[in-house]
Coordinates of C-alpha atoms in Angstrom, one line a residue:
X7 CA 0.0 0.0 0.0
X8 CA 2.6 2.7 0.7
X9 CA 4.7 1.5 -2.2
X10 CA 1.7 2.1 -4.7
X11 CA 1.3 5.7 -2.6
X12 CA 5.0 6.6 -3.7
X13 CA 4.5 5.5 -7.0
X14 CA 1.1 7.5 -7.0
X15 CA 3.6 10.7 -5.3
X16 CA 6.3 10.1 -8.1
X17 CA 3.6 10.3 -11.2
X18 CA 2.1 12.9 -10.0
X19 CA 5.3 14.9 -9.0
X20 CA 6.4 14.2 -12.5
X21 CA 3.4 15.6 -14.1
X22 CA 3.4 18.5 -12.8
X23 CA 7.1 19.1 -14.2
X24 CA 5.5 19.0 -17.7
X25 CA 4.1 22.1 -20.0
X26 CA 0.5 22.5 -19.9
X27 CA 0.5 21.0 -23.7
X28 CA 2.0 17.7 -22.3
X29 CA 0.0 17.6 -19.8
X30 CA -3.1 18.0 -22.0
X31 CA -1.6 15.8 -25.0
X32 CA -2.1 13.1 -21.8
X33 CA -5.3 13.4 -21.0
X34 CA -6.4 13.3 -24.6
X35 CA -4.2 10.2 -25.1
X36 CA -6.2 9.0 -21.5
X37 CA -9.5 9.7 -23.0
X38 CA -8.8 8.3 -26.3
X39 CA -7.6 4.5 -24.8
X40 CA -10.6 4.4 -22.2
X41 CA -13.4 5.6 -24.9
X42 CA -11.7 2.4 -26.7
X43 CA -12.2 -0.1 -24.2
X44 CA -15.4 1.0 -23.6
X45 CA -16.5 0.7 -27.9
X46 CA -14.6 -2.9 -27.8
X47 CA -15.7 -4.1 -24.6
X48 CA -18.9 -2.9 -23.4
X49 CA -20.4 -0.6 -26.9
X50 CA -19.8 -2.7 -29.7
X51 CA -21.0 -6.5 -28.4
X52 CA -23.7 -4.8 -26.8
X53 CA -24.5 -2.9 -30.3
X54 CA -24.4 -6.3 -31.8
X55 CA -26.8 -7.6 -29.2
X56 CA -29.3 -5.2 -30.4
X57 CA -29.0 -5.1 -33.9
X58 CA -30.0 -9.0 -33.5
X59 CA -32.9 -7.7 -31.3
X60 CA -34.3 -5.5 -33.8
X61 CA -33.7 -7.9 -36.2
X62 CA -35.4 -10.7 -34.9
X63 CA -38.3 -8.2 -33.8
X64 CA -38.3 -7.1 -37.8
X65 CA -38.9 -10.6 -38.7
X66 CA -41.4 -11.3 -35.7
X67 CA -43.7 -8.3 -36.7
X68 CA -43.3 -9.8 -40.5
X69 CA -44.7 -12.6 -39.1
X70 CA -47.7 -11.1 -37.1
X71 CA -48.6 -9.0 -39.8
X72 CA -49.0 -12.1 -42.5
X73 CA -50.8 -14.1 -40.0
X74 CA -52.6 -11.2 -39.5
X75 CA -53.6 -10.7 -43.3
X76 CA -54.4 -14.7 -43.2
X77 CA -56.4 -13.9 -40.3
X78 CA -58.4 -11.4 -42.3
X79 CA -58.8 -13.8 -45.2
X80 CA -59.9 -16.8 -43.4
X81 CA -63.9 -16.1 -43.4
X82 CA -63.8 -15.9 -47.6
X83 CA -61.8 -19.2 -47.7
X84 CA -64.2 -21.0 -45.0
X85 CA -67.2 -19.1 -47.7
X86 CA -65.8 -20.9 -50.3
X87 CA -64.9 -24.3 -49.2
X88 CA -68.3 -24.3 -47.8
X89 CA -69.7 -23.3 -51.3
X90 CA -67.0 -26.0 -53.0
X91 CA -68.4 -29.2 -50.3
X92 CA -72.2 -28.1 -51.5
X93 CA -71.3 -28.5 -54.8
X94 CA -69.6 -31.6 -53.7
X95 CA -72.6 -32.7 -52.5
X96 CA -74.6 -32.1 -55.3
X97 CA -72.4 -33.7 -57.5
X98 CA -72.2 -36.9 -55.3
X99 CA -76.0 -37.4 -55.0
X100 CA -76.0 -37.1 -59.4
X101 CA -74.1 -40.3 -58.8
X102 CA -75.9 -43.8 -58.8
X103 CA -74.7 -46.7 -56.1
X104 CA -74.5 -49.9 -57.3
X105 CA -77.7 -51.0 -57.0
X106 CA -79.0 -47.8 -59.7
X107 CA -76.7 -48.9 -62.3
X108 CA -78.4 -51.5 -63.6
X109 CA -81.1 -49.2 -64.0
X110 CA -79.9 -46.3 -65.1
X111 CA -78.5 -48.5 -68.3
X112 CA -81.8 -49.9 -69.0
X113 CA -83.1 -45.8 -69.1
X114 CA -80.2 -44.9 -71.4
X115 CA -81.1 -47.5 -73.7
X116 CA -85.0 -47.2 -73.5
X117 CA -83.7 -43.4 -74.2
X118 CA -82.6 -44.9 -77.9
X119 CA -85.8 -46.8 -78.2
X120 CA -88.3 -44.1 -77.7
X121 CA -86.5 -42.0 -80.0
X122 CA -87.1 -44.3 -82.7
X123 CA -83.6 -45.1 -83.0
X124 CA -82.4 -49.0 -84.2
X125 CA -80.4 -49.6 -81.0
X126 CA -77.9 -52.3 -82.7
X127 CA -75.1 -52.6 -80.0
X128 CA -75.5 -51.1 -76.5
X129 CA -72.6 -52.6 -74.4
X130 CA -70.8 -52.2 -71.4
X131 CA -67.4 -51.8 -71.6
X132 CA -64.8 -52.1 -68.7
X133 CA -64.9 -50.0 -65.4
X134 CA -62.5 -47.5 -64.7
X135 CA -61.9 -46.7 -61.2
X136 CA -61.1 -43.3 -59.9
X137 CA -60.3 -41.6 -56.1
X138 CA -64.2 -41.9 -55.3
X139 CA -66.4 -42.9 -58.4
X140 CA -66.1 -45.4 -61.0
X141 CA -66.4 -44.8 -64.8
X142 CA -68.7 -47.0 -66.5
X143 CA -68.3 -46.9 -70.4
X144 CA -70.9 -48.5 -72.4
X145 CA -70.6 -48.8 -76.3
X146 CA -73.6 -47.5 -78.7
X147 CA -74.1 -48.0 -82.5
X148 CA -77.1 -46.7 -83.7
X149 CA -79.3 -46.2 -87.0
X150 CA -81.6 -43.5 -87.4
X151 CA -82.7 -39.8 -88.6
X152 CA -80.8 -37.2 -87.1
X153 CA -84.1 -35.4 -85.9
X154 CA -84.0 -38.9 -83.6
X155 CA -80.6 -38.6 -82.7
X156 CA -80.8 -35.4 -81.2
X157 CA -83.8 -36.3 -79.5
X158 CA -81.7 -39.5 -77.9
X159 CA -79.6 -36.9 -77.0
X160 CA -82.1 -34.7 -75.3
X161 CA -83.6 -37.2 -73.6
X162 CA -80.4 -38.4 -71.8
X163 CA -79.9 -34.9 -70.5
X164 CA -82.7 -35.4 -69.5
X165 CA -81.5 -38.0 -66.6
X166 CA -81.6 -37.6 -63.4
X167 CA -77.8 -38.8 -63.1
X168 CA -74.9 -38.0 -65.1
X169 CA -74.5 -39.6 -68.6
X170 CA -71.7 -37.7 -70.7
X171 CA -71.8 -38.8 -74.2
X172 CA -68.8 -38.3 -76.0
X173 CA -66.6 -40.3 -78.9
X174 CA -69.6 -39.3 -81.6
X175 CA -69.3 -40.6 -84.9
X176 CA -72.1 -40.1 -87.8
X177 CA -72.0 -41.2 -91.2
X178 CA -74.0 -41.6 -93.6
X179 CA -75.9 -44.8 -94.1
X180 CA -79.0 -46.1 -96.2
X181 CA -81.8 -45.6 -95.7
X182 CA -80.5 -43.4 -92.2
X183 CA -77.5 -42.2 -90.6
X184 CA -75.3 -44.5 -88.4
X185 CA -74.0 -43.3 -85.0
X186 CA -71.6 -45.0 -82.8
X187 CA -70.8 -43.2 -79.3
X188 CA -70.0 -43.9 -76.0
X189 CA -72.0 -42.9 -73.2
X190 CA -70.6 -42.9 -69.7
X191 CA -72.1 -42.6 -66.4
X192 CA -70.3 -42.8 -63.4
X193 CA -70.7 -44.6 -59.8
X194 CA -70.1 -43.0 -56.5
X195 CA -67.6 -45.4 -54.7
X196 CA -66.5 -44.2 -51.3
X197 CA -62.8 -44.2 -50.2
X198 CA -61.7 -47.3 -47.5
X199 CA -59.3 -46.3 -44.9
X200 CA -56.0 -47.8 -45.6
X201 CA -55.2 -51.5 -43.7
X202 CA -52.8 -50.8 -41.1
X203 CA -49.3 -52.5 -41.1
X204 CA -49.5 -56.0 -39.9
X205 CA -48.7 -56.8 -36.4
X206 CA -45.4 -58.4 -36.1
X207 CA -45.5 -62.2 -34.9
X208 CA -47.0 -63.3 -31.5
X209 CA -43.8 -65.0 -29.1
X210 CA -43.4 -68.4 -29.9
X211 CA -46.2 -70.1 -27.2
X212 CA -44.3 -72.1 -24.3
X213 CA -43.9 -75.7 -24.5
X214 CA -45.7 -77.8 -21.8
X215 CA -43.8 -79.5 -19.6

C-alpha cells in the first residue's frame, strides 16, 4: 500500500514538471484508450446484441402481420370451401350406387328406343376406377334420322344422373345415318381407410412341460 502511494507521489510529481501542452496531449491520449475499451468491450457486443434484437423483432412483426392478413382472409376461404363441399354434394348425389346402375343403363337404352332409333349394340365396356367414383363406359351404334338422334340426346340430358356422351361418330348410311358413341355414367364409390401395417408375430407359445 505505501509502495503504490509513492509510485502514486512520483507520477504525479512528475506531471506537474511537464508544460501545460503535455499535460493535455495526456489526458487526450487517456480519454482516447478508455473511450476504446469501452466501444470494444462494453459498446460494440452490446450494439451487436441489439441489432439481432431489432432484427429478430423485424422478422417477428413480419410474421404477425401475415398471419394477420391470413387472419383477415380466413372467413372468404371458409365461404368458399363451404360453397365448393355443397357442390360436392350435389355432384355426389347425381351419382348412382350400385344397386341404380343396372337401371340407369336400362333408361339410357329405352332413351334410344323411344326415340325411334335402331339400337344395334349397347354394351358395357370395362370399369374405370377413380379416387371416389367409378367410370362405366358402355358402347352404342345406332341407325336413325338425325331429328332422332338429337332427340336420344335430349332425352339423356334429361336424366336424373350424369350420362356424358362423347366419342360421336355419324356417317352416312341407307336408308339413315349410323352413330356409334359412347355414353358414360359414373358410380359413386366411397374411399376405405388404408389397412394398417400388420402386427409383427406373436412369441413363440411355451412348450408344456
Amino acid at each position: 500500500m505505501d509502495k503504490l502511494k509513492e509510485r502514486l507521489a512520483q507520477f504525479f510529481e512528475r506531471l506537474g514538471t511537464l508544460s501545460r501542452l503535455q499535460r493535455l496531449i495526456i489526458c487526450l491520449v487517456s480519454f482516447a484508450l478508455i473511450g476504446a475499451g469501452y466501444y470494444f468491450l462494453i459498446f460494440s457486443p452490446k450494439n451487436k446484441e441489439l441489432k439481432k434484437v431489432q432484427q429478430e423483432y423485424i422478422k417477428q412483426k413480419d410474421r404477425l402481420a401475415k398471419f394477420k392478413k391470413a387472419a383477415k382472409e380466413l372467413p372468404k376461404y371458409e365461404a368458399r370451401m363451404a360453397e365448393k363441399q355443397a357442390e360436392f354434394n350435389i355432384a355426389i348425389k347425381a351419382l348412382p350406387d350400385k344397386r341404380e346402375v343396372p337401371n340407369l343403363l336400362t333408361q339410357i337404352s329405352k332413351a334410344g328406343t323411344d326415340s325411334g332409333l335402331d339400337v344395334q349394340l349397347f354394351q358395357p365396356r370395362k370399369e374405370t376406377k377413380k379416387d371416389f367414383y367409378v367410370e362405366i363406359p358402355v358402347a352404342i351404334r345406332v341407325k336413325g334420322g338425325y331429328h332422332q338422334i338429337s332427340d336420344f340426346f335430349f332425352q339423356v340430358a334429361k336424366l336424373n344422373r350424369i350420362v356424358n356422351i362423347r366419342n360421336i361418330s355419324i356417317k352416312p348410311s341407307k336408308p339413315a345415318l349410323g352413330m356409334t358413341c359412347q355414353a358414360v355414367t359414373y358410380m359413386y364409390q366411397e374411399t376405405k381407410p388404408k389397412p394398417k401395417g400388420k402386427k409383427g408375430k406373436k412369441g413363440k407359445r411355451r412348450k408344456k412341460r
